[in-house]
Coordinates of C-alpha atoms in Angstrom, one line a residue:
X1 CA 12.8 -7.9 13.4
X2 CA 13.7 -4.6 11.5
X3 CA 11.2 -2.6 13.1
X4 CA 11.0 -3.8 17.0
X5 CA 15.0 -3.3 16.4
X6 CA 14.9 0.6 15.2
X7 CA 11.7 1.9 16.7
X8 CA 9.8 -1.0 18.9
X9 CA 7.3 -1.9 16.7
X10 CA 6.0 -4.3 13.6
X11 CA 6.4 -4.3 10.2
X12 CA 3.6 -2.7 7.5
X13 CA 5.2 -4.0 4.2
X14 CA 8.3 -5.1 2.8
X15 CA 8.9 -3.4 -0.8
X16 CA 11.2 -5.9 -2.9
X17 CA 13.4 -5.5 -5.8
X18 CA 15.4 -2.0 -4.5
X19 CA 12.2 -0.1 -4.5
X20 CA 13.8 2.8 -2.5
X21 CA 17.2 2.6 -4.9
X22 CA 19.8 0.0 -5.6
X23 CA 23.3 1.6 -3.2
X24 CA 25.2 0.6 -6.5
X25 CA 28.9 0.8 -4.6
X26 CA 28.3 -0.3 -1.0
X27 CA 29.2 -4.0 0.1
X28 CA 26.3 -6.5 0.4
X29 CA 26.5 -7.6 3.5
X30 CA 23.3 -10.3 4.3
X31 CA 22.0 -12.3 1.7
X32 CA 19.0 -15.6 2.2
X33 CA 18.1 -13.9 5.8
X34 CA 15.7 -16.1 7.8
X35 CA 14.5 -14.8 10.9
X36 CA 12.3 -17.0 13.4
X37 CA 10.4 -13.4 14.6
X38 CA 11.7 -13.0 18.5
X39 CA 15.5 -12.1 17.4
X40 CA 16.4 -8.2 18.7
X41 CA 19.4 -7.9 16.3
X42 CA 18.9 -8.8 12.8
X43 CA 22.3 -10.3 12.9
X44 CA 20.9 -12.3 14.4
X45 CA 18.6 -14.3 12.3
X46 CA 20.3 -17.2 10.3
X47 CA 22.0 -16.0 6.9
X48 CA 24.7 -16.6 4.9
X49 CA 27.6 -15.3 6.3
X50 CA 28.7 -11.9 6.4
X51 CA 29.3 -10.8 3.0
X52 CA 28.4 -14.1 0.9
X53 CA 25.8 -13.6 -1.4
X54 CA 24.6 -14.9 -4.8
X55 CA 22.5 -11.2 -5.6
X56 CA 23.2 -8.0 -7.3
X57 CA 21.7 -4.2 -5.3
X58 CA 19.2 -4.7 -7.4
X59 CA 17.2 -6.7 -4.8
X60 CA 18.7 -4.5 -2.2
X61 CA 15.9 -5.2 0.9
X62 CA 13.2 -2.7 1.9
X63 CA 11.0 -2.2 5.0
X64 CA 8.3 -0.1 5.8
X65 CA 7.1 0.2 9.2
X66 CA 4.2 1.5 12.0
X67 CA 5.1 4.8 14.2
X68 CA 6.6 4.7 17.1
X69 CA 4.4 7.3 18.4
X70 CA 1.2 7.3 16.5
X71 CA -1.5 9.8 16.6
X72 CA -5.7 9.1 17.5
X73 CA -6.7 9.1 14.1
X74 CA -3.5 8.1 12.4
X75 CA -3.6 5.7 9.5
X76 CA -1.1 3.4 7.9
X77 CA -1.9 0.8 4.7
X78 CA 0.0 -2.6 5.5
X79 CA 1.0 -5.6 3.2
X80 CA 1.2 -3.6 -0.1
X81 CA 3.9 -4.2 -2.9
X82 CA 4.4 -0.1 -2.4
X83 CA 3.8 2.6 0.1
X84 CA 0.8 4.0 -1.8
X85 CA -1.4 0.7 -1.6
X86 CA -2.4 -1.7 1.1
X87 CA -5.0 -2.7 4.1
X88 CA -6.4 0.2 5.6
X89 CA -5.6 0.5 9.4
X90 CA -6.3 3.5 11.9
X91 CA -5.2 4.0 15.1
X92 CA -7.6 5.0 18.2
X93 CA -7.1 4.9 21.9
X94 CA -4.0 3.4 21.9
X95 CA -4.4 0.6 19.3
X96 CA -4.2 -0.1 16.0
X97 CA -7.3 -1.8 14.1
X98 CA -8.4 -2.4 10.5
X99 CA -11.5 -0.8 9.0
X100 CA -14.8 -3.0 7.1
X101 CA -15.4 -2.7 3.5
X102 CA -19.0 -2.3 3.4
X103 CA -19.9 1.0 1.6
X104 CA -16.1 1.2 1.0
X105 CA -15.9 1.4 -2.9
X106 CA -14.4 3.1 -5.7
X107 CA -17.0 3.4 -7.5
X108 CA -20.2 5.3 -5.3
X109 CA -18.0 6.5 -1.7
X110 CA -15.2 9.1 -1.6
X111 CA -14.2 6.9 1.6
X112 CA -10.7 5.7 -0.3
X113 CA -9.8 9.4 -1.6
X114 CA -10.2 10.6 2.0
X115 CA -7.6 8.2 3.1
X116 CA -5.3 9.1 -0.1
X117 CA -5.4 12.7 0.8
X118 CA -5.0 12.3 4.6
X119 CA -1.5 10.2 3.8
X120 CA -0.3 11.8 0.8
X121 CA -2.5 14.2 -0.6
X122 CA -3.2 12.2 -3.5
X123 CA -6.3 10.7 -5.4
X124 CA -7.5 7.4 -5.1
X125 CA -6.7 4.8 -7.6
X126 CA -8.7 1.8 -6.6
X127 CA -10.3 0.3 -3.5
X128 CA -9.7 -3.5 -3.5
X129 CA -12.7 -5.1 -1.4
X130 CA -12.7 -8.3 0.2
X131 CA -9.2 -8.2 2.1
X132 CA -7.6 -7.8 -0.8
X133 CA -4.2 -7.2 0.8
X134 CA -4.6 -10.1 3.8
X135 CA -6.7 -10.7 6.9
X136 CA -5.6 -9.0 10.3
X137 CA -7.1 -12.0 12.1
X138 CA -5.8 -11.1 15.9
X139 CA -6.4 -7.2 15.2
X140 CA -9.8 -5.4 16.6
X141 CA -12.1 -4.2 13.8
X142 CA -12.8 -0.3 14.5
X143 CA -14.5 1.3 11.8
X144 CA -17.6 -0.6 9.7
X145 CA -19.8 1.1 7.2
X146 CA -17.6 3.9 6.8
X147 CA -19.5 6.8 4.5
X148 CA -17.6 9.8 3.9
X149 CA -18.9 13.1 2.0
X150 CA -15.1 13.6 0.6
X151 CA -14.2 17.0 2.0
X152 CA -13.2 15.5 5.6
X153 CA -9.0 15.1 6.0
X154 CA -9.2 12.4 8.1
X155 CA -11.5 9.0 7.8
X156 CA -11.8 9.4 11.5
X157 CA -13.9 12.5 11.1
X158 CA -16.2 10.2 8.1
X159 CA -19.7 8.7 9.4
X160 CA -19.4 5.3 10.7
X161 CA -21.0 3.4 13.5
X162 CA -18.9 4.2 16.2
X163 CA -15.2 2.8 17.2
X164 CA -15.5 -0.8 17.6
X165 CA -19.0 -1.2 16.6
X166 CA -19.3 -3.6 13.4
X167 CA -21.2 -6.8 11.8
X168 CA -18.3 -7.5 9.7
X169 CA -15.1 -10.2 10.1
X170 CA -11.4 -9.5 8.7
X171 CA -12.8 -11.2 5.5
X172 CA -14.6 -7.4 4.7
X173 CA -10.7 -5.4 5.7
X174 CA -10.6 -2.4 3.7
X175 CA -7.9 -1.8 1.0
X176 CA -6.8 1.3 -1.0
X177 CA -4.4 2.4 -3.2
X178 CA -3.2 6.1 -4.0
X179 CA -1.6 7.8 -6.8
X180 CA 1.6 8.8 -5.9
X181 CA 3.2 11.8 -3.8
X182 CA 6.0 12.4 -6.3
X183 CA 5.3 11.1 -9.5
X184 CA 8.4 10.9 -12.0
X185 CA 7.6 11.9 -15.6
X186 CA 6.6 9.1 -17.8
X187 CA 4.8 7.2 -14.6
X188 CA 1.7 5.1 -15.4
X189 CA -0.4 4.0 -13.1
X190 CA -3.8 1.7 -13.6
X191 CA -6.8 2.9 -12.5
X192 CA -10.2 1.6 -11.6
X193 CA -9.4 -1.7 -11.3
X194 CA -10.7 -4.5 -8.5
X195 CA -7.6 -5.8 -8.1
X196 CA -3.7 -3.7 -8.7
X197 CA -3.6 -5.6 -12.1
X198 CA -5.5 -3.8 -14.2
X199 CA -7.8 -0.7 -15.1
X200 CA -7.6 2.9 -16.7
X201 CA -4.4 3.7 -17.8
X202 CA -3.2 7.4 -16.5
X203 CA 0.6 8.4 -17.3
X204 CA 1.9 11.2 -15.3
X205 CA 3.7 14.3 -17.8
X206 CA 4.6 17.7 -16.8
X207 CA 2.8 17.8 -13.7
X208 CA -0.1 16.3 -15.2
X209 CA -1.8 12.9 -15.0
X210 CA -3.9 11.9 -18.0
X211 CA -5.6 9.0 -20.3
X212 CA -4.5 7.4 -23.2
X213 CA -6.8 7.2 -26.1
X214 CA -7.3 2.9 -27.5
X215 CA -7.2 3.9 -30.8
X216 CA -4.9 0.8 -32.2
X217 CA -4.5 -0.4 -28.9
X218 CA -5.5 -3.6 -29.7
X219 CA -4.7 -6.9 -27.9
X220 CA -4.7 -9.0 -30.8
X221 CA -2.8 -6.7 -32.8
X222 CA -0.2 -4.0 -30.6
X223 CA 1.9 -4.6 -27.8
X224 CA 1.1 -1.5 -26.2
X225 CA -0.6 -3.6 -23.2
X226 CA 2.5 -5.7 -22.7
X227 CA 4.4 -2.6 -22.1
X228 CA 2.3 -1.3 -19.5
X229 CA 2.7 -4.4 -18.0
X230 CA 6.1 -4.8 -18.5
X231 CA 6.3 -1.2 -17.1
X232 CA 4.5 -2.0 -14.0
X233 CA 5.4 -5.7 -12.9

């Protein structure tokens, strides 16, 4: 409802918890919004009451959402907890569609860096497989066995089949996640992993992201785990 009401178009994620800042002073206005999906006005959906709420800014609401005016080529990632991770989706010929996971891993393509750098000019962290981040049932499938040499700055410009030529359903959608554009100092992020949850661990200083050596980091014994955790989620 968000989106169609600012710019005409759907939602790609909803980041909770104040991810883009808690507005410590301002009132809090909506609180236990529920929206049936056709209103034009977001006061409109069924909520509270204007100014009754049970919640602190620190769950101040977030939205991301598709271009109004998207580029051939153009890609977003959709239904990740952050802007940096999510379902790959690429936009051709005046539609947006979702792209297979064959040949789409971390491990032997450079298929999720390319995507990293075309959005944020970041690394790849991961590449979840097997619609990891949610099936786009309705949605055409418009890239399949994606193989990509690295160097190219947009997965449009990868080798692939063709647009709209695949073998594959929504249960092969394509997922990445990227470092971050503006790492803060201190910043860890988990890398590596099949799934968001786990990995390497990399923590951004001075400019730099590096490892951290598991000498005494021990499970049984350290709680240096539970604080990564505890850092991330």
């Amino acid at each position: 409802v968000v989106c169609r009401q600012l710019f005409g178009t759907a939602a790609i994620g909803a980041p909770c918890c104040a991810y883009y800042g808690e507005e410590g002073s301002s009132s809090i206005l909506m609180d236990e919004v529920l929206c049936d999906g056709n209103e034009t006005n977001l006061g409109h959906c069924n909520f509270d009451g204007w100014g009754r709420h049970n919640c602190d800014h620190s769950e101040d609401a977030g939205v991301r959402c598709f271009p109004a005016d998207p580029q051939d080529g153009e890609i977003v990632l959709v239904g990740g907890a952050t802007p940096y991770e999510g379902r790959v989706e690429i936009f051709h010929q005046g539609e947006w569609g979702t792209v297979c996971d064959r040949w789409w891993s971390f491990d032997d393509s450079e298929d999720a860096s390319v995507v990293c750098r075309q959005l944020f000019g970041t690394a790849a962290i991961g590449a979840p497989c097997c619609a990891y981040y949610g099936e786009e049932g309705s949605s055409s499938i418009l890239m399949d066995e994606v193989l990509c040499d690295g160097n190219e700055t947009n997965l449009g410009h990868c080798n692939f089949d063709g647009w709209g030529r695949h073998n594959c359903d929504h249960s092969e959608d394509a997922g990445v996640r990227c470092f971050p554009a503006d790492p803060q100092d201190g910043e860890i992020v988990l890398v590596g992993g099949a799934t968001p949850y786990e990995g390497r661990v990399e923590i951004f200083h001075q400019g730099e992201w590096g490892t951290v050596c598991d000498r005494w980091w021990s499970f049984d014994d350290s709680e240096d785990a539970s604080v990564v955790c505890r850092q991330l989620f």
